[in-house]
Amino acid sequence: QVQVVESGGGLVQAGGSLRLSCTASGRTFSVYGFGWFRQAPGKERERVATISWSGKTTTYADSVKGRFTISRDNAENTVYLQMNSLIPEDTAVYYCNAQAYYSGGNFNPGAYWGVGTQVTVSS
């Protein structure tokens, strides 16, 4: 199981952009698919975007389609989440998670969760 560290969060005005990074440990990064999740205060954690181990398949929650883009750089052991046109409803702690050989469809989060990175969007 890989361990991940999320970074890149911050405070941004509505309409702005942020790029989150998820850096994973281990030599087997390339066989893992990844998912970005978020949790707002008082709400359950929700899946935002996923990317398959090959990078060929991505999925997005309806609430972020057209605004967020997930990508990966195997050479850097890093998965990114580019967030554009941010709105206050995007305010949450964002988490990254890994699933071995994830090729698309339902994503089953692994047991390990990082501490997340806080994203705050002001109106």
Short mmCIF file of N, CA, C and O in Angstrom, two decimals:
data_model
loop_
_atom_site.label_atom_id
_atom_site.label_comp_id
_atom_site.label_asym_id
_atom_site.label_seq_id
_atom_site.Cartn_x
_atom_site.Cartn_y
_atom_site.Cartn_z
N GLN A 1 0.84 -1.18 0.00
CA GLN A 1 0.00 0.00 0.00
C GLN A 1 0.88 1.25 0.00
O GLN A 1 1.81 1.36 0.77
N VAL A 2 0.58 2.17 -0.90
CA VAL A 2 1.36 3.40 -0.93
C VAL A 2 0.87 4.35 0.13
O VAL A 2 -0.28 4.31 0.58
N GLN A 3 1.74 5.24 0.53
CA GLN A 3 1.37 6.34 1.41
C GLN A 3 1.41 7.62 0.61
O GLN A 3 2.26 7.78 -0.27
N VAL A 4 0.49 8.53 0.91
CA VAL A 4 0.37 9.73 0.11
C VAL A 4 0.47 10.96 0.98
O VAL A 4 0.13 10.93 2.18
N VAL A 5 0.92 12.05 0.37
CA VAL A 5 0.96 13.36 1.02
C VAL A 5 0.33 14.36 0.07
O VAL A 5 0.79 14.51 -1.07
N GLU A 6 -0.71 15.03 0.55
CA GLU A 6 -1.40 16.03 -0.26
C GLU A 6 -0.83 17.42 0.04
O GLU A 6 -0.44 17.71 1.17
N SER A 7 -0.84 18.27 -0.99
CA SER A 7 -0.38 19.64 -0.82
C SER A 7 -1.02 20.52 -1.88
O SER A 7 -1.65 20.02 -2.82
N GLY A 8 -0.85 21.83 -1.72
CA GLY A 8 -1.31 22.77 -2.73
C GLY A 8 -2.58 23.52 -2.38
O GLY A 8 -3.01 24.40 -3.14
N GLY A 9 -3.18 23.19 -1.25
CA GLY A 9 -4.39 23.90 -0.87
C GLY A 9 -4.10 25.34 -0.46
O GLY A 9 -2.95 25.76 -0.36
N GLY A 10 -5.18 26.08 -0.21
CA GLY A 10 -5.02 27.46 0.21
C GLY A 10 -6.33 28.20 0.16
O GLY A 10 -7.40 27.61 -0.01
N LEU A 11 -6.21 29.51 0.32
CA LEU A 11 -7.37 30.40 0.28
C LEU A 11 -7.38 31.10 -1.08
O LEU A 11 -6.37 31.68 -1.49
N VAL A 12 -8.52 31.05 -1.76
CA VAL A 12 -8.62 31.65 -3.08
C VAL A 12 -10.01 32.27 -3.23
O VAL A 12 -10.97 31.80 -2.63
N GLN A 13 -10.09 33.31 -4.03
CA GLN A 13 -11.39 33.93 -4.30
C GLN A 13 -12.18 33.11 -5.32
O GLN A 13 -11.60 32.39 -6.14
N ALA A 14 -13.48 33.23 -5.25
CA ALA A 14 -14.34 32.57 -6.23
C ALA A 14 -13.90 32.95 -7.64
O ALA A 14 -13.59 34.11 -7.91
N GLY A 15 -13.87 31.95 -8.51
CA GLY A 15 -13.40 32.15 -9.87
C GLY A 15 -11.93 31.87 -10.06
O GLY A 15 -11.45 31.80 -11.20
N GLY A 16 -11.21 31.70 -8.97
CA GLY A 16 -9.79 31.45 -9.04
C GLY A 16 -9.45 29.99 -9.28
O GLY A 16 -10.34 29.15 -9.47
N SER A 17 -8.15 29.69 -9.24
CA SER A 17 -7.66 28.35 -9.52
C SER A 17 -6.65 27.90 -8.47
O SER A 17 -5.97 28.73 -7.86
N LEU A 18 -6.57 26.60 -8.29
CA LEU A 18 -5.55 25.98 -7.47
C LEU A 18 -5.16 24.67 -8.12
O LEU A 18 -5.98 24.04 -8.81
N ARG A 19 -3.93 24.23 -7.87
CA ARG A 19 -3.51 22.90 -8.31
C ARG A 19 -3.05 22.12 -7.09
O ARG A 19 -2.09 22.51 -6.42
N LEU A 20 -3.73 21.04 -6.82
CA LEU A 20 -3.37 20.17 -5.71
C LEU A 20 -2.42 19.07 -6.20
O LEU A 20 -2.53 18.62 -7.35
N SER A 21 -1.52 18.67 -5.32
CA SER A 21 -0.60 17.58 -5.62
C SER A 21 -0.75 16.47 -4.60
O SER A 21 -1.00 16.72 -3.43
N CYS A 22 -0.59 15.26 -5.07
CA CYS A 22 -0.62 14.07 -4.22
C CYS A 22 0.65 13.28 -4.55
O CYS A 22 0.74 12.69 -5.64
N THR A 23 1.60 13.29 -3.64
CA THR A 23 2.86 12.60 -3.86
C THR A 23 2.84 11.29 -3.09
O THR A 23 2.55 11.27 -1.89
N ALA A 24 3.15 10.21 -3.80
CA ALA A 24 3.05 8.88 -3.19
C ALA A 24 4.42 8.25 -3.02
O ALA A 24 5.33 8.48 -3.82
N SER A 25 4.56 7.45 -1.98
CA SER A 25 5.80 6.73 -1.73
C SER A 25 5.75 5.38 -2.44
O SER A 25 4.70 4.92 -2.86
N GLY A 26 6.92 4.74 -2.54
CA GLY A 26 6.93 3.39 -3.10
C GLY A 26 7.32 3.35 -4.55
O GLY A 26 7.13 4.31 -5.30
N ARG A 27 7.86 2.19 -4.97
CA ARG A 27 8.33 2.03 -6.34
C ARG A 27 7.24 1.58 -7.29
O ARG A 27 7.45 1.56 -8.49
N THR A 28 6.07 1.22 -6.75
CA THR A 28 5.03 0.65 -7.59
C THR A 28 3.95 1.66 -7.89
O THR A 28 2.80 1.30 -8.13
N PHE A 29 4.31 2.93 -7.91
CA PHE A 29 3.34 4.00 -8.17
C PHE A 29 2.55 3.73 -9.43
O PHE A 29 1.35 3.94 -9.47
N SER A 30 3.20 3.25 -10.47
CA SER A 30 2.57 3.15 -11.78
C SER A 30 1.45 2.11 -11.84
O SER A 30 0.65 2.14 -12.78
N VAL A 31 1.35 1.22 -10.86
CA VAL A 31 0.28 0.22 -10.90
C VAL A 31 -0.94 0.67 -10.11
O VAL A 31 -1.93 -0.05 -10.03
N TYR A 32 -0.88 1.86 -9.54
CA TYR A 32 -2.00 2.36 -8.74
C TYR A 32 -2.82 3.39 -9.49
O TYR A 32 -2.27 4.27 -10.17
N GLY A 33 -4.14 3.24 -9.37
CA GLY A 33 -5.02 4.33 -9.73
C GLY A 33 -5.23 5.19 -8.49
O GLY A 33 -4.98 4.76 -7.35
N PHE A 34 -5.66 6.42 -8.71
CA PHE A 34 -5.80 7.36 -7.60
C PHE A 34 -7.14 8.08 -7.67
O PHE A 34 -7.71 8.29 -8.76
N GLY A 35 -7.58 8.45 -6.49
CA GLY A 35 -8.80 9.23 -6.40
C GLY A 35 -8.59 10.44 -5.51
O GLY A 35 -7.86 10.37 -4.52
N TRP A 36 -9.20 11.53 -5.91
CA TRP A 36 -9.28 12.71 -5.04
C TRP A 36 -10.67 12.74 -4.40
O TRP A 36 -11.68 12.56 -5.10
N PHE A 37 -10.67 12.96 -3.11
CA PHE A 37 -11.91 13.05 -2.35
C PHE A 37 -11.91 14.38 -1.59
O PHE A 37 -10.85 14.99 -1.41
N ARG A 38 -13.07 14.79 -1.13
CA ARG A 38 -13.13 15.99 -0.31
C ARG A 38 -14.20 15.83 0.77
O ARG A 38 -15.16 15.08 0.60
N GLN A 39 -13.98 16.55 1.86
CA GLN A 39 -14.94 16.53 2.96
C GLN A 39 -15.11 17.93 3.50
O GLN A 39 -14.15 18.54 3.98
N ALA A 40 -16.31 18.44 3.41
CA ALA A 40 -16.65 19.75 3.95
C ALA A 40 -17.18 19.57 5.37
O ALA A 40 -17.65 18.49 5.73
N PRO A 41 -17.10 20.61 6.18
CA PRO A 41 -17.59 20.51 7.56
C PRO A 41 -19.04 20.05 7.63
O PRO A 41 -19.90 20.57 6.92
N GLY A 42 -19.29 19.04 8.44
CA GLY A 42 -20.64 18.54 8.62
C GLY A 42 -21.15 17.67 7.50
O GLY A 42 -22.32 17.26 7.52
N LYS A 43 -20.29 17.37 6.53
CA LYS A 43 -20.72 16.55 5.39
C LYS A 43 -19.86 15.30 5.28
O LYS A 43 -18.77 15.23 5.83
N GLU A 44 -20.39 14.32 4.57
CA GLU A 44 -19.63 13.09 4.35
C GLU A 44 -18.56 13.32 3.28
O GLU A 44 -18.67 14.21 2.44
N ARG A 45 -17.54 12.47 3.34
CA ARG A 45 -16.51 12.54 2.33
C ARG A 45 -17.09 12.12 0.99
O ARG A 45 -17.82 11.14 0.90
N GLU A 46 -16.75 12.85 -0.07
CA GLU A 46 -17.26 12.53 -1.39
C GLU A 46 -16.12 12.41 -2.38
O GLU A 46 -15.08 13.07 -2.26
N ARG A 47 -16.35 11.57 -3.36
CA ARG A 47 -15.35 11.38 -4.41
C ARG A 47 -15.45 12.53 -5.41
O ARG A 47 -16.55 12.87 -5.86
N VAL A 48 -14.31 13.08 -5.77
CA VAL A 48 -14.26 14.21 -6.69
C VAL A 48 -13.80 13.78 -8.07
O VAL A 48 -14.44 14.14 -9.08
N ALA A 49 -12.71 13.03 -8.12
CA ALA A 49 -12.16 12.62 -9.42
C ALA A 49 -11.30 11.39 -9.21
O ALA A 49 -10.75 11.18 -8.13
N THR A 50 -11.19 10.59 -10.28
CA THR A 50 -10.30 9.43 -10.23
C THR A 50 -9.52 9.33 -11.53
O THR A 50 -9.93 9.85 -12.57
N ILE A 51 -8.40 8.63 -11.45
CA ILE A 51 -7.59 8.36 -12.64
C ILE A 51 -7.09 6.93 -12.55
O ILE A 51 -6.67 6.47 -11.49
N SER A 52 -7.15 6.23 -13.67
CA SER A 52 -6.76 4.82 -13.69
C SER A 52 -5.25 4.68 -13.60
O SER A 52 -4.50 5.65 -13.77
N TRP A 53 -4.80 3.44 -13.37
CA TRP A 53 -3.36 3.20 -13.25
C TRP A 53 -2.64 3.58 -14.54
O TRP A 53 -1.50 4.03 -14.51
N SER A 54 -3.31 3.41 -15.69
CA SER A 54 -2.68 3.74 -16.97
C SER A 54 -2.77 5.22 -17.30
O SER A 54 -2.09 5.70 -18.21
N GLY A 55 -3.63 5.91 -16.60
CA GLY A 55 -3.85 7.32 -16.92
C GLY A 55 -4.84 7.55 -18.04
O GLY A 55 -5.18 8.69 -18.35
N LYS A 56 -5.34 6.47 -18.63
CA LYS A 56 -6.20 6.61 -19.80
C LYS A 56 -7.66 6.90 -19.44
O LYS A 56 -8.42 7.40 -20.27
N THR A 57 -8.04 6.54 -18.23
CA THR A 57 -9.43 6.70 -17.82
C THR A 57 -9.53 7.64 -16.63
O THR A 57 -8.83 7.45 -15.63
N THR A 58 -10.39 8.64 -16.75
CA THR A 58 -10.65 9.55 -15.65
C THR A 58 -12.16 9.66 -15.43
O THR A 58 -12.94 9.47 -16.35
N THR A 59 -12.52 9.92 -14.20
CA THR A 59 -13.94 10.14 -13.87
C THR A 59 -14.04 11.38 -12.99
O THR A 59 -13.07 11.73 -12.28
N TYR A 60 -15.19 12.03 -13.04
CA TYR A 60 -15.41 13.24 -12.27
C TYR A 60 -16.81 13.25 -11.67
O TYR A 60 -17.76 12.77 -12.29
N ALA A 61 -16.92 13.84 -10.48
CA ALA A 61 -18.23 14.10 -9.93
C ALA A 61 -18.92 15.14 -10.80
O ALA A 61 -18.26 16.02 -11.37
N ASP A 62 -20.23 15.06 -10.88
CA ASP A 62 -20.97 16.01 -11.71
C ASP A 62 -20.71 17.46 -11.28
O ASP A 62 -20.69 18.36 -12.12
N SER A 63 -20.50 17.66 -10.01
CA SER A 63 -20.34 19.01 -9.48
C SER A 63 -19.04 19.68 -9.92
O SER A 63 -18.90 20.90 -9.79
N VAL A 64 -18.08 18.90 -10.41
CA VAL A 64 -16.78 19.48 -10.80
C VAL A 64 -16.46 19.29 -12.27
O VAL A 64 -15.43 19.80 -12.74
N LYS A 65 -17.31 18.58 -13.00
CA LYS A 65 -17.04 18.35 -14.42
C LYS A 65 -16.89 19.66 -15.17
O LYS A 65 -17.68 20.59 -14.99
N GLY A 66 -15.87 19.71 -16.01
CA GLY A 66 -15.61 20.93 -16.79
C GLY A 66 -14.80 21.96 -16.05
O GLY A 66 -14.34 22.93 -16.66
N ARG A 67 -14.61 21.78 -14.75
CA ARG A 67 -13.83 22.74 -13.96
C ARG A 67 -12.55 22.12 -13.40
O ARG A 67 -11.54 22.81 -13.28
N PHE A 68 -12.59 20.84 -13.06
CA PHE A 68 -11.44 20.16 -12.46
C PHE A 68 -10.84 19.17 -13.46
O PHE A 68 -11.57 18.56 -14.25
N THR A 69 -9.53 18.99 -13.38
CA THR A 69 -8.84 18.02 -14.22
C THR A 69 -7.85 17.24 -13.38
O THR A 69 -7.01 17.84 -12.71
N ILE A 70 -7.95 15.92 -13.44
CA ILE A 70 -7.01 15.05 -12.73
C ILE A 70 -5.97 14.54 -13.72
O ILE A 70 -6.30 14.24 -14.88
N SER A 71 -4.72 14.45 -13.28
CA SER A 71 -3.66 13.96 -14.15
C SER A 71 -2.60 13.29 -13.27
O SER A 71 -2.63 13.41 -12.05
N ARG A 72 -1.66 12.61 -13.92
CA ARG A 72 -0.61 11.94 -13.16
C ARG A 72 0.72 12.06 -13.89
O ARG A 72 0.77 12.14 -15.12
N ASP A 73 1.79 12.05 -13.12
CA ASP A 73 3.15 12.07 -13.63
C ASP A 73 3.89 10.94 -12.94
O ASP A 73 4.32 11.08 -11.79
N ASN A 74 4.02 9.82 -13.63
CA ASN A 74 4.65 8.65 -13.02
C ASN A 74 6.12 8.90 -12.68
O ASN A 74 6.65 8.32 -11.73
N ALA A 75 6.79 9.73 -13.44
CA ALA A 75 8.20 10.02 -13.17
C ALA A 75 8.36 10.76 -11.84
O ALA A 75 9.41 10.66 -11.20
N GLU A 76 7.32 11.51 -11.46
CA GLU A 76 7.38 12.27 -10.22
C GLU A 76 6.58 11.62 -9.09
O GLU A 76 6.48 12.19 -8.00
N ASN A 77 6.00 10.44 -9.36
CA ASN A 77 5.15 9.78 -8.35
C ASN A 77 4.08 10.73 -7.81
O ASN A 77 3.79 10.75 -6.60
N THR A 78 3.49 11.49 -8.70
CA THR A 78 2.57 12.53 -8.27
C THR A 78 1.30 12.52 -9.11
O THR A 78 1.35 12.32 -10.33
N VAL A 79 0.20 12.75 -8.44
CA VAL A 79 -1.09 12.93 -9.08
C VAL A 79 -1.54 14.36 -8.79
O VAL A 79 -1.37 14.86 -7.67
N TYR A 80 -2.10 15.01 -9.80
CA TYR A 80 -2.51 16.41 -9.67
C TYR A 80 -4.02 16.54 -9.79
O TYR A 80 -4.68 15.74 -10.45
N LEU A 81 -4.52 17.60 -9.19
CA LEU A 81 -5.91 18.00 -9.40
C LEU A 81 -5.91 19.49 -9.69
O LEU A 81 -5.68 20.30 -8.79
N GLN A 82 -6.09 19.82 -10.97
CA GLN A 82 -6.18 21.22 -11.37
C GLN A 82 -7.62 21.67 -11.18
O GLN A 82 -8.54 21.08 -11.76
N MET A 83 -7.81 22.70 -10.38
CA MET A 83 -9.15 23.18 -10.06
C MET A 83 -9.30 24.61 -10.57
O MET A 83 -8.59 25.51 -10.10
N ASN A 84 -10.20 24.81 -11.50
CA ASN A 84 -10.47 26.12 -12.08
C ASN A 84 -11.90 26.55 -11.76
O ASN A 84 -12.73 25.73 -11.37
N SER A 85 -12.15 27.83 -11.94
CA SER A 85 -13.49 28.38 -11.71
C SER A 85 -14.05 27.94 -10.36
O SER A 85 -15.19 27.48 -10.25
N LEU A 86 -13.24 28.09 -9.34
CA LEU A 86 -13.64 27.62 -8.02
C LEU A 86 -14.82 28.41 -7.48
O LEU A 86 -14.97 29.62 -7.74
N ILE A 87 -15.65 27.72 -6.75
CA ILE A 87 -16.83 28.31 -6.12
C ILE A 87 -16.79 28.01 -4.62
O ILE A 87 -16.10 27.07 -4.20
N PRO A 88 -17.51 28.78 -3.81
CA PRO A 88 -17.46 28.55 -2.36
C PRO A 88 -17.84 27.12 -1.95
O PRO A 88 -17.31 26.61 -0.96
N GLU A 89 -18.69 26.49 -2.74
CA GLU A 89 -19.10 25.11 -2.44
C GLU A 89 -17.95 24.11 -2.58
O GLU A 89 -18.07 22.96 -2.17
N ASP A 90 -16.84 24.54 -3.17
CA ASP A 90 -15.67 23.66 -3.28
C ASP A 90 -14.83 23.67 -2.00
O ASP A 90 -13.87 22.90 -1.89
N THR A 91 -15.18 24.50 -1.06
CA THR A 91 -14.44 24.57 0.20
C THR A 91 -14.53 23.25 0.94
O THR A 91 -15.63 22.76 1.21
N ALA A 92 -13.37 22.68 1.26
CA ALA A 92 -13.32 21.37 1.91
C ALA A 92 -11.87 21.01 2.17
O ALA A 92 -10.96 21.68 1.67
N VAL A 93 -11.67 19.93 2.91
CA VAL A 93 -10.36 19.30 2.99
C VAL A 93 -10.32 18.26 1.87
O VAL A 93 -11.23 17.43 1.75
N TYR A 94 -9.27 18.31 1.08
CA TYR A 94 -9.13 17.41 -0.06
C TYR A 94 -8.12 16.32 0.27
O TYR A 94 -7.02 16.60 0.77
N TYR A 95 -8.51 15.09 -0.03
CA TYR A 95 -7.69 13.92 0.26
C TYR A 95 -7.41 13.13 -1.02
O TYR A 95 -8.23 13.10 -1.94
N CYS A 96 -6.30 12.44 -1.00
CA CYS A 96 -5.92 11.56 -2.09
C CYS A 96 -5.89 10.13 -1.57
O CYS A 96 -5.57 9.90 -0.40
N ASN A 97 -6.24 9.20 -2.43
CA ASN A 97 -6.22 7.79 -2.02
C ASN A 97 -5.82 6.94 -3.22
O ASN A 97 -6.01 7.35 -4.38
N ALA A 98 -5.28 5.76 -2.94
CA ALA A 98 -4.76 4.89 -4.00
C ALA A 98 -5.45 3.54 -3.99
O ALA A 98 -5.79 3.01 -2.94
N GLN A 99 -5.66 3.00 -5.17
CA GLN A 99 -6.19 1.65 -5.31
C GLN A 99 -5.37 0.94 -6.39
O GLN A 99 -5.29 1.41 -7.53
N ALA A 100 -4.81 -0.21 -6.01
CA ALA A 100 -3.96 -0.95 -6.95
C ALA A 100 -4.77 -1.43 -8.15
O ALA A 100 -5.90 -1.91 -8.00
N TYR A 101 -4.21 -1.23 -9.33
CA TYR A 101 -4.79 -1.71 -10.59
C TYR A 101 -6.18 -1.17 -10.86
O TYR A 101 -6.97 -1.80 -11.57
N TYR A 102 -6.46 0.00 -10.36
CA TYR A 102 -7.75 0.63 -10.64
C TYR A 102 -7.79 1.00 -12.12
O TYR A 102 -6.92 1.72 -12.61
N SER A 103 -8.84 0.54 -12.82
CA SER A 103 -8.91 0.78 -14.26
C SER A 103 -10.13 1.59 -14.65
O SER A 103 -10.37 1.83 -15.85
N GLY A 104 -10.88 2.03 -13.65
CA GLY A 104 -12.07 2.83 -13.94
C GLY A 104 -13.27 2.28 -13.20
O GLY A 104 -13.21 1.21 -12.59
N GLY A 105 -14.37 2.99 -13.23
CA GLY A 105 -15.58 2.54 -12.56
C GLY A 105 -15.52 2.82 -11.07
O GLY A 105 -14.98 3.83 -10.62
N ASN A 106 -16.09 1.91 -10.28
CA ASN A 106 -16.13 2.11 -8.83
C ASN A 106 -14.72 2.12 -8.24
O ASN A 106 -13.90 1.27 -8.56
N PHE A 107 -14.47 3.08 -7.36
CA PHE A 107 -13.15 3.21 -6.73
C PHE A 107 -13.29 2.79 -5.28
O PHE A 107 -14.10 3.33 -4.55
N ASN A 108 -12.51 1.81 -4.87
CA ASN A 108 -12.53 1.32 -3.49
C ASN A 108 -11.33 1.88 -2.74
O ASN A 108 -10.20 1.40 -2.92
N PRO A 109 -11.52 2.91 -1.93
CA PRO A 109 -10.37 3.53 -1.26
C PRO A 109 -9.60 2.56 -0.40
O PRO A 109 -10.18 1.69 0.26
N GLY A 110 -8.28 2.71 -0.40
CA GLY A 110 -7.45 1.93 0.48
C GLY A 110 -7.58 2.43 1.91
O GLY A 110 -8.16 3.48 2.17
N ALA A 111 -7.02 1.67 2.83
CA ALA A 111 -7.17 2.00 4.24
C ALA A 111 -6.40 3.25 4.63
O ALA A 111 -6.74 3.93 5.60
N TYR A 112 -5.33 3.57 3.87
CA TYR A 112 -4.48 4.69 4.27
C TYR A 112 -5.02 5.99 3.70
O TYR A 112 -5.23 6.12 2.49
N TRP A 113 -5.20 6.98 4.57
CA TRP A 113 -5.58 8.33 4.18
C TRP A 113 -4.53 9.30 4.69
O TRP A 113 -4.07 9.18 5.83
N GLY A 114 -4.13 10.24 3.85
CA GLY A 114 -3.24 11.29 4.30
C GLY A 114 -3.99 12.29 5.17
O GLY A 114 -5.18 12.12 5.46
N VAL A 115 -3.32 13.35 5.54
CA VAL A 115 -3.95 14.36 6.40
C VAL A 115 -4.77 15.34 5.58
O VAL A 115 -5.55 16.11 6.13
N GLY A 116 -4.60 15.32 4.26
CA GLY A 116 -5.39 16.19 3.41
C GLY A 116 -4.81 17.59 3.30
O GLY A 116 -3.83 17.94 3.96
N THR A 117 -5.42 18.38 2.43
CA THR A 117 -5.02 19.77 2.26
C THR A 117 -6.28 20.62 2.19
O THR A 117 -7.24 20.27 1.49
N GLN A 118 -6.28 21.72 2.91
CA GLN A 118 -7.47 22.55 3.03
C GLN A 118 -7.59 23.50 1.84
O GLN A 118 -6.63 24.20 1.50
N VAL A 119 -8.76 23.51 1.25
CA VAL A 119 -9.09 24.46 0.19
C VAL A 119 -10.25 25.32 0.68
O VAL A 119 -11.29 24.80 1.09
N THR A 120 -10.05 26.62 0.66
CA THR A 120 -11.09 27.56 1.08
C THR A 120 -11.33 28.56 -0.04
O THR A 120 -10.39 29.22 -0.48
N VAL A 121 -12.57 28.64 -0.47
CA VAL A 121 -12.94 29.55 -1.56
C VAL A 121 -13.85 30.63 -0.99
O VAL A 121 -14.93 30.32 -0.47
N SER A 122 -13.42 31.86 -1.08
CA SER A 122 -14.21 32.97 -0.55
C SER A 122 -15.08 33.56 -1.64
O SER A 122 -14.71 33.57 -2.83
N SER A 123 -16.23 34.05 -1.23
CA SER A 123 -17.17 34.63 -2.21
C SER A 123 -16.92 36.10 -2.41
O SER A 123 -16.15 36.73 -1.71
#
